[in-house]
């Protein structure tokens, strides 16, 4: 940069600033400023031959006056004239004045643009940088239109200096953020990617920022940046702090560039190239290893820089969700931060672990920190950290720890901050509903919730408990007894009165045999709360009273006396008055049979999405979570609502990268309700234990089978089924599967939930469940853009003879998908006989008028119909010998593609569908499994043996089944998982 000469000190400006500082009052300051403005105005008007130094000095004074908060309405032309100066300081002040005081609608923009154009063409790097800075600072559309085409050329020009490239990249980034349509994509895009290899670290840092922004809209144009970013990141991570001295910050090499590179990699899926992926995994492992090393400095700047890279590394690991070892290590590292003395680190650790809890590989590791998280919920002084702790408890909750988590959240609720009480109430209600094995526990939990935080219990919460009690015959008596006892408290919240009024009005007869809860006692207890309640609650209690007349005829005279009272018949509220008059007349005129018919017990409620969950989604806002994460919890829970719970072999967790499959998504629809009184409305079809009403409901298998049967034409539910046309287009009508279709399919061999496909336009998520030879799959189609998809048509196609091997019934989806929205498609699947090729999913739609299409392989493989089978060692070897024909055995010896971890291997084998048999193989390091492939035509028994050799990093996999093609196919499928 040019040296500043002695005359550039601008003594007049220094004197003026000193005078302003010495002013004793605001009036004195304004007087001095007005005097200076008059002097400057006279100089600009009177002295036409004002030299550059004087112009610069006066323009600086105007700029200083503006920064003090005073309006400046002249001097703009003089500032523009300074742009034509050949002196750096004069040109610098001119650009500074324009950047601060000239707006985009100024009449001087054309003159300014001409001056900028001259400086960009001058090839003087200092002047070029000043011009680029001005364009970025103003950032108007007019400037974008004038220079958007020139800046990319400057950026990729071979003779541009490093400082110019750096400024050009940041200037182009500013213009693209302000007006994306003005920046043309062209041949320069391929060249700008190679700036990641530039020798100058400043250029690389600026280029990464630009590419990260550009690739979000045009990922295909910049996909080659992945390998270059990995290469650059590898060099930085493996370098010592002395290797990059100019870019080492407190012993951390290039921390800002490292963070930017990691964020850039999060814009793309894991690299397909094995060498690039291996190098990236090595980088991530190195970062995790360095986090365990003792700090090289005690200064906070060192730890901040080091932790910034670590947290961004963990974000990338979570985004990929494909490396079990890294996910578990990341979880363990975050666990160490949970007890760190730095509040920000604890907050970030809790936030990251919320995402990790949704991964099938790290969910169990997250659960090991439950005691630390509960302690944080109790002891943290910062409310935001306590809120993140509550979020993490909610995310890590499953059947095994639900009671502990719910009880701790209830205990915390008594002292929780008012700002987060409503959210915690909703979460407790949702968890209690999802993981309730004992319905009496659910009732106790919700009543405790009302007792502790009644003001924050919304209508959705107590509506929900009424629905569930009404639909569960086995809990109605307990609910009536419990709510009767709760109402006896001297101070009782109004929501408790509402719940008590409804439940006792419907089921009070179940506890009427006890003298302590006889009908008169029930009525007296409720009526003692009547005068303390709002109009809405009083109206509900009046309905309870008329129900009592039907249930308990002995209370008729007492209740009629209450209804006949002047306070009711002449009540100022028309609703209460009308109810009192109508109920009194009904009880006096109607016969016993008519009264019993009108006031009969409420029928079971139809199944629907939990209104509590919907309220929590609305409260958290769009994008706050993942619907697939909800899907994991739905799938692994004993849903009070009649949902299904997968067997251990099908429990899996979706990718945390399912950002679009978010809180806007509705959960899968519940099964059609059975007729009232059938007793099987809420059967837990995959329960670990016996159903609550075995004599009234079907077996779990029967319930699942009935769920998947298409409704009969005369059934009312047939109006909702809306099956797609039976005639699917043939394979010749669609394009070939995308190149990565096989890789995407392999990810779902051992899991049922996750993101199947994602690009810049569309995201497709999957949630599925299988039992015997039947399955149900939910496909979530998310529009990632702000533009509506037209003619949206997903179709399932059966290639070859698959139509005779696999039956798939689909339901139509909406033809239009709004920007940022999501639609859901339900597939009912039946395996007719063994098959080798999966069905194809063809998705076609129009985006911005252009047709789009893609073909994927639907994640339905033969092992999905695997039913695990337990057997003793003697039975196993006897059956193994029976399947000894050469064609019945398939064996493969292969090298491990992933780290050999026994727990991960066990999880994959369970996810594959077989039962793991302990103490069968003489070598305890080997894995032995057994199961049966269930098809409609026949059953295929299967035995497997996996022998890992950790020293050679090899596996030997042997499968024996009663059908040769099944043996080979299962062997190929399973071998690809290791």
mmCIF file with all atom_site columns, N, CA and C in Angstrom, residues 425-468:
data_model
loop_
_atom_site.group_PDB
_atom_site.id
_atom_site.type_symbol
_atom_site.label_atom_id
_atom_site.label_alt_id
_atom_site.label_comp_id
_atom_site.label_asym_id
_atom_site.label_entity_id
_atom_site.label_seq_id
_atom_site.pdbx_PDB_ins_code
_atom_site.Cartn_x
_atom_site.Cartn_y
_atom_site.Cartn_z
_atom_site.occupancy
_atom_site.B_iso_or_equiv
_atom_site.pdbx_formal_charge
_atom_site.auth_seq_id
_atom_site.auth_comp_id
_atom_site.auth_asym_id
_atom_site.auth_atom_id
_atom_site.pdbx_PDB_model_num
ATOM 1   N N  . UNK A 1 425 ? -44.190 -28.999 29.461 1.00 0.00 ? 425 UNK A N  1
ATOM 2   C CA . UNK A 1 425 ? -45.465 -29.688 29.657 1.00 0.00 ? 425 UNK A CA 1
ATOM 3   C C  . UNK A 1 425 ? -45.823 -30.501 28.420 1.00 0.00 ? 425 UNK A C  1
ATOM 4   N N  . UNK A 1 426 ? -45.669 -29.903 27.245 1.00 0.00 ? 426 UNK A N  1
ATOM 5   C CA . UNK A 1 426 ? -45.988 -30.615 26.003 1.00 0.00 ? 426 UNK A CA 1
ATOM 6   C C  . UNK A 1 426 ? -45.091 -31.838 25.823 1.00 0.00 ? 426 UNK A C  1
ATOM 7   N N  . UNK A 1 427 ? -43.805 -31.667 26.123 1.00 0.00 ? 427 UNK A N  1
ATOM 8   C CA . UNK A 1 427 ? -42.872 -32.786 25.942 1.00 0.00 ? 427 UNK A CA 1
ATOM 9   C C  . UNK A 1 427 ? -43.168 -33.928 26.911 1.00 0.00 ? 427 UNK A C  1
ATOM 10  N N  . UNK A 1 428 ? -43.468 -33.581 28.149 1.00 0.00 ? 428 UNK A N  1
ATOM 11  C CA . UNK A 1 428 ? -43.817 -34.628 29.124 1.00 0.00 ? 428 UNK A CA 1
ATOM 12  C C  . UNK A 1 428 ? -45.068 -35.368 28.667 1.00 0.00 ? 428 UNK A C  1
ATOM 13  N N  . UNK A 1 429 ? -46.056 -34.618 28.175 1.00 0.00 ? 429 UNK A N  1
ATOM 14  C CA . UNK A 1 429 ? -47.295 -35.258 27.731 1.00 0.00 ? 429 UNK A CA 1
ATOM 15  C C  . UNK A 1 429 ? -47.044 -36.181 26.543 1.00 0.00 ? 429 UNK A C  1
ATOM 16  N N  . UNK A 1 430 ? -46.196 -35.753 25.621 1.00 0.00 ? 430 UNK A N  1
ATOM 17  C CA . UNK A 1 430 ? -45.903 -36.573 24.439 1.00 0.00 ? 430 UNK A CA 1
ATOM 18  C C  . UNK A 1 430 ? -45.152 -37.841 24.837 1.00 0.00 ? 430 UNK A C  1
ATOM 19  N N  . UNK A 1 431 ? -44.122 -37.687 25.682 1.00 0.00 ? 431 UNK A N  1
ATOM 20  C CA . UNK A 1 431 ? -43.331 -38.855 26.089 1.00 0.00 ? 431 UNK A CA 1
ATOM 21  C C  . UNK A 1 431 ? -44.182 -39.837 26.892 1.00 0.00 ? 431 UNK A C  1
ATOM 22  N N  . UNK A 1 432 ? -45.023 -39.307 27.771 1.00 0.00 ? 432 UNK A N  1
ATOM 23  C CA . UNK A 1 432 ? -45.877 -40.198 28.560 1.00 0.00 ? 432 UNK A CA 1
ATOM 24  C C  . UNK A 1 432 ? -46.815 -40.978 27.661 1.00 0.00 ? 432 UNK A C  1
ATOM 25  N N  . UNK A 1 433 ? -47.296 -40.336 26.609 1.00 0.00 ? 433 UNK A N  1
ATOM 26  C CA . UNK A 1 433 ? -48.214 -41.025 25.689 1.00 0.00 ? 433 UNK A CA 1
ATOM 27  C C  . UNK A 1 433 ? -47.483 -42.057 24.834 1.00 0.00 ? 433 UNK A C  1
ATOM 28  N N  . UNK A 1 434 ? -46.298 -41.670 24.334 1.00 0.00 ? 434 UNK A N  1
ATOM 29  C CA . UNK A 1 434 ? -45.588 -42.562 23.412 1.00 0.00 ? 434 UNK A CA 1
ATOM 30  C C  . UNK A 1 434 ? -45.070 -43.823 24.084 1.00 0.00 ? 434 UNK A C  1
ATOM 31  N N  . UNK A 1 435 ? -44.580 -43.672 25.302 1.00 0.00 ? 435 UNK A N  1
ATOM 32  C CA . UNK A 1 435 ? -43.867 -44.787 25.918 1.00 0.00 ? 435 UNK A CA 1
ATOM 33  C C  . UNK A 1 435 ? -44.629 -45.405 27.089 1.00 0.00 ? 435 UNK A C  1
ATOM 34  N N  . UNK A 1 436 ? -45.933 -45.180 27.133 1.00 0.00 ? 436 UNK A N  1
ATOM 35  C CA . UNK A 1 436 ? -46.720 -45.751 28.219 1.00 0.00 ? 436 UNK A CA 1
ATOM 36  C C  . UNK A 1 436 ? -46.982 -47.224 27.961 1.00 0.00 ? 436 UNK A C  1
ATOM 37  N N  . UNK A 1 437 ? -46.393 -48.078 28.768 1.00 0.00 ? 437 UNK A N  1
ATOM 38  C CA . UNK A 1 437 ? -46.701 -49.506 28.736 1.00 0.00 ? 437 UNK A CA 1
ATOM 39  C C  . UNK A 1 437 ? -47.840 -49.776 29.713 1.00 0.00 ? 437 UNK A C  1
ATOM 40  N N  . UNK A 1 438 ? -47.787 -49.077 30.828 1.00 0.00 ? 438 UNK A N  1
ATOM 41  C CA . UNK A 1 438 ? -48.824 -49.184 31.852 1.00 0.00 ? 438 UNK A CA 1
ATOM 42  C C  . UNK A 1 438 ? -49.680 -47.922 31.755 1.00 0.00 ? 438 UNK A C  1
ATOM 43  N N  . UNK A 1 439 ? -50.931 -48.067 31.373 1.00 0.00 ? 439 UNK A N  1
ATOM 44  C CA . UNK A 1 439 ? -51.768 -46.897 31.147 1.00 0.00 ? 439 UNK A CA 1
ATOM 45  C C  . UNK A 1 439 ? -52.096 -46.159 32.443 1.00 0.00 ? 439 UNK A C  1
ATOM 46  N N  . UNK A 1 440 ? -52.058 -46.850 33.552 1.00 0.00 ? 440 UNK A N  1
ATOM 47  C CA . UNK A 1 440 ? -52.273 -46.159 34.816 1.00 0.00 ? 440 UNK A CA 1
ATOM 48  C C  . UNK A 1 440 ? -51.139 -45.170 35.072 1.00 0.00 ? 440 UNK A C  1
ATOM 49  N N  . UNK A 1 441 ? -49.916 -45.532 34.655 1.00 0.00 ? 441 UNK A N  1
ATOM 50  C CA . UNK A 1 441 ? -48.788 -44.601 34.767 1.00 0.00 ? 441 UNK A CA 1
ATOM 51  C C  . UNK A 1 441 ? -49.036 -43.367 33.913 1.00 0.00 ? 441 UNK A C  1
ATOM 52  N N  . UNK A 1 442 ? -49.579 -43.564 32.740 1.00 0.00 ? 442 UNK A N  1
ATOM 53  C CA . UNK A 1 442 ? -49.874 -42.423 31.871 1.00 0.00 ? 442 UNK A CA 1
ATOM 54  C C  . UNK A 1 442 ? -50.879 -41.483 32.528 1.00 0.00 ? 442 UNK A C  1
ATOM 55  N N  . UNK A 1 443 ? -51.931 -42.040 33.087 1.00 0.00 ? 443 UNK A N  1
ATOM 56  C CA . UNK A 1 443 ? -52.949 -41.214 33.746 1.00 0.00 ? 443 UNK A CA 1
ATOM 57  C C  . UNK A 1 443 ? -52.337 -40.469 34.926 1.00 0.00 ? 443 UNK A C  1
ATOM 58  N N  . UNK A 1 444 ? -51.547 -41.169 35.736 1.00 0.00 ? 444 UNK A N  1
ATOM 59  C CA . UNK A 1 444 ? -50.897 -40.514 36.880 1.00 0.00 ? 444 UNK A CA 1
ATOM 60  C C  . UNK A 1 444 ? -50.004 -39.365 36.423 1.00 0.00 ? 444 UNK A C  1
ATOM 61  N N  . UNK A 1 445 ? -49.266 -39.595 35.330 1.00 0.00 ? 445 UNK A N  1
ATOM 62  C CA . UNK A 1 445 ? -48.339 -38.570 34.837 1.00 0.00 ? 445 UNK A CA 1
ATOM 63  C C  . UNK A 1 445 ? -49.087 -37.319 34.401 1.00 0.00 ? 445 UNK A C  1
ATOM 64  N N  . UNK A 1 446 ? -50.155 -37.475 33.628 1.00 0.00 ? 446 UNK A N  1
ATOM 65  C CA . UNK A 1 446 ? -50.884 -36.305 33.137 1.00 0.00 ? 446 UNK A CA 1
ATOM 66  C C  . UNK A 1 446 ? -51.573 -35.570 34.285 1.00 0.00 ? 446 UNK A C  1
ATOM 67  N N  . UNK A 1 447 ? -52.120 -36.304 35.249 1.00 0.00 ? 447 UNK A N  1
ATOM 68  C CA . UNK A 1 447 ? -52.749 -35.638 36.391 1.00 0.00 ? 447 UNK A CA 1
ATOM 69  C C  . UNK A 1 447 ? -51.709 -34.901 37.231 1.00 0.00 ? 447 UNK A C  1
ATOM 70  N N  . UNK A 1 448 ? -50.523 -35.476 37.379 1.00 0.00 ? 448 UNK A N  1
ATOM 71  C CA . UNK A 1 448 ? -49.438 -34.765 38.056 1.00 0.00 ? 448 UNK A CA 1
ATOM 72  C C  . UNK A 1 448 ? -49.051 -33.508 37.300 1.00 0.00 ? 448 UNK A C  1
ATOM 73  N N  . UNK A 1 449 ? -49.050 -33.626 35.979 1.00 0.00 ? 449 UNK A N  1
ATOM 74  C CA . UNK A 1 449 ? -48.732 -32.481 35.121 1.00 0.00 ? 449 UNK A CA 1
ATOM 75  C C  . UNK A 1 449 ? -49.725 -31.341 35.376 1.00 0.00 ? 449 UNK A C  1
ATOM 76  N N  . UNK A 1 450 ? -50.988 -31.683 35.449 1.00 0.00 ? 450 UNK A N  1
ATOM 77  C CA . UNK A 1 450 ? -52.015 -30.666 35.697 1.00 0.00 ? 450 UNK A CA 1
ATOM 78  C C  . UNK A 1 450 ? -51.854 -30.092 37.100 1.00 0.00 ? 450 UNK A C  1
ATOM 79  N N  . UNK A 1 451 ? -51.509 -30.942 38.068 1.00 0.00 ? 451 UNK A N  1
ATOM 80  C CA . UNK A 1 451 ? -51.351 -30.462 39.439 1.00 0.00 ? 451 UNK A CA 1
ATOM 81  C C  . UNK A 1 451 ? -50.168 -29.506 39.567 1.00 0.00 ? 451 UNK A C  1
ATOM 82  N N  . UNK A 1 452 ? -49.048 -29.855 38.901 1.00 0.00 ? 452 UNK A N  1
ATOM 83  C CA . UNK A 1 452 ? -47.823 -29.067 39.059 1.00 0.00 ? 452 UNK A CA 1
ATOM 84  C C  . UNK A 1 452 ? -47.872 -27.781 38.228 1.00 0.00 ? 452 UNK A C  1
ATOM 85  N N  . UNK A 1 453 ? -48.343 -27.883 36.991 1.00 0.00 ? 453 UNK A N  1
ATOM 86  C CA . UNK A 1 453 ? -48.285 -26.726 36.073 1.00 0.00 ? 453 UNK A CA 1
ATOM 87  C C  . UNK A 1 453 ? -49.609 -26.575 35.343 1.00 0.00 ? 453 UNK A C  1
ATOM 88  N N  . UNK A 1 454 ? -50.689 -26.510 36.104 1.00 0.00 ? 454 UNK A N  1
ATOM 89  C CA . UNK A 1 454 ? -52.012 -26.464 35.483 1.00 0.00 ? 454 UNK A CA 1
ATOM 90  C C  . UNK A 1 454 ? -52.205 -25.297 34.542 1.00 0.00 ? 454 UNK A C  1
ATOM 91  N N  . UNK A 1 455 ? -51.615 -24.128 34.868 1.00 0.00 ? 455 UNK A N  1
ATOM 92  C CA . UNK A 1 455 ? -51.789 -22.954 34.014 1.00 0.00 ? 455 UNK A CA 1
ATOM 93  C C  . UNK A 1 455 ? -51.155 -23.148 32.649 1.00 0.00 ? 455 UNK A C  1
ATOM 94  N N  . UNK A 1 456 ? -50.195 -24.072 32.536 1.00 0.00 ? 456 UNK A N  1
ATOM 95  C CA . UNK A 1 456 ? -49.469 -24.262 31.278 1.00 0.00 ? 456 UNK A CA 1
ATOM 96  C C  . UNK A 1 456 ? -49.929 -25.511 30.536 1.00 0.00 ? 456 UNK A C  1
ATOM 97  N N  . UNK A 1 457 ? -50.920 -26.204 31.104 1.00 0.00 ? 457 UNK A N  1
ATOM 98  C CA . UNK A 1 457 ? -51.458 -27.388 30.435 1.00 0.00 ? 457 UNK A CA 1
ATOM 99  C C  . UNK A 1 457 ? -52.543 -26.919 29.456 1.00 0.00 ? 457 UNK A C  1
ATOM 100 N N  . UNK A 1 458 ? -52.229 -26.990 28.185 1.00 0.00 ? 458 UNK A N  1
ATOM 101 C CA . UNK A 1 458 ? -53.160 -26.501 27.173 1.00 0.00 ? 458 UNK A CA 1
ATOM 102 C C  . UNK A 1 458 ? -54.329 -27.471 26.999 1.00 0.00 ? 458 UNK A C  1
ATOM 103 N N  . UNK A 1 459 ? -55.323 -27.024 26.281 1.00 0.00 ? 459 UNK A N  1
ATOM 104 C CA . UNK A 1 459 ? -56.486 -27.869 26.034 1.00 0.00 ? 459 UNK A CA 1
ATOM 105 C C  . UNK A 1 459 ? -56.097 -29.170 25.346 1.00 0.00 ? 459 UNK A C  1
ATOM 106 N N  . UNK A 1 460 ? -55.091 -29.092 24.444 1.00 0.00 ? 460 UNK A N  1
ATOM 107 C CA . UNK A 1 460 ? -54.685 -30.298 23.720 1.00 0.00 ? 460 UNK A CA 1
ATOM 108 C C  . UNK A 1 460 ? -54.271 -31.416 24.659 1.00 0.00 ? 460 UNK A C  1
ATOM 109 N N  . UNK A 1 461 ? -53.621 -31.047 25.786 1.00 0.00 ? 461 UNK A N  1
ATOM 110 C CA . UNK A 1 461 ? -53.119 -32.061 26.709 1.00 0.00 ? 461 UNK A CA 1
ATOM 111 C C  . UNK A 1 461 ? -54.261 -32.775 27.408 1.00 0.00 ? 461 UNK A C  1
ATOM 112 N N  . UNK A 1 462 ? -55.203 -32.011 28.001 1.00 0.00 ? 462 UNK A N  1
ATOM 113 C CA . UNK A 1 462 ? -56.263 -32.723 28.730 1.00 0.00 ? 462 UNK A CA 1
ATOM 114 C C  . UNK A 1 462 ? -57.308 -33.315 27.798 1.00 0.00 ? 462 UNK A C  1
ATOM 115 N N  . UNK A 1 463 ? -57.457 -32.755 26.575 1.00 0.00 ? 463 UNK A N  1
ATOM 116 C CA . UNK A 1 463 ? -58.295 -33.428 25.576 1.00 0.00 ? 463 UNK A CA 1
ATOM 117 C C  . UNK A 1 463 ? -57.742 -34.825 25.296 1.00 0.00 ? 463 UNK A C  1
ATOM 118 N N  . UNK A 1 464 ? -56.404 -34.863 25.182 1.00 0.00 ? 464 UNK A N  1
ATOM 119 C CA . UNK A 1 464 ? -55.764 -36.118 24.780 1.00 0.00 ? 464 UNK A CA 1
ATOM 120 C C  . UNK A 1 464 ? -55.955 -37.210 25.836 1.00 0.00 ? 464 UNK A C  1
ATOM 121 N N  . UNK A 1 465 ? -55.810 -36.851 27.102 1.00 0.00 ? 465 UNK A N  1
ATOM 122 C CA . UNK A 1 465 ? -55.970 -37.867 28.141 1.00 0.00 ? 465 UNK A CA 1
ATOM 123 C C  . UNK A 1 465 ? -57.409 -38.371 28.179 1.00 0.00 ? 465 UNK A C  1
ATOM 124 N N  . UNK A 1 466 ? -58.377 -37.503 27.876 1.00 0.00 ? 466 UNK A N  1
ATOM 125 C CA . UNK A 1 466 ? -59.769 -37.942 27.827 1.00 0.00 ? 466 UNK A CA 1
ATOM 126 C C  . UNK A 1 466 ? -59.993 -38.916 26.671 1.00 0.00 ? 466 UNK A C  1
ATOM 127 N N  . UNK A 1 467 ? -59.388 -38.616 25.519 1.00 0.00 ? 467 UNK A N  1
ATOM 128 C CA . UNK A 1 467 ? -59.514 -39.524 24.374 1.00 0.00 ? 467 UNK A CA 1
ATOM 129 C C  . UNK A 1 467 ? -58.964 -40.901 24.712 1.00 0.00 ? 467 UNK A C  1
ATOM 130 N N  . UNK A 1 468 ? -57.808 -40.917 25.351 1.00 0.00 ? 468 UNK A N  1
ATOM 131 C CA . UNK A 1 468 ? -57.142 -42.195 25.613 1.00 0.00 ? 468 UNK A CA 1
ATOM 132 C C  . UNK A 1 468 ? -57.883 -42.992 26.681 1.00 0.00 ? 468 UNK A C  1
#
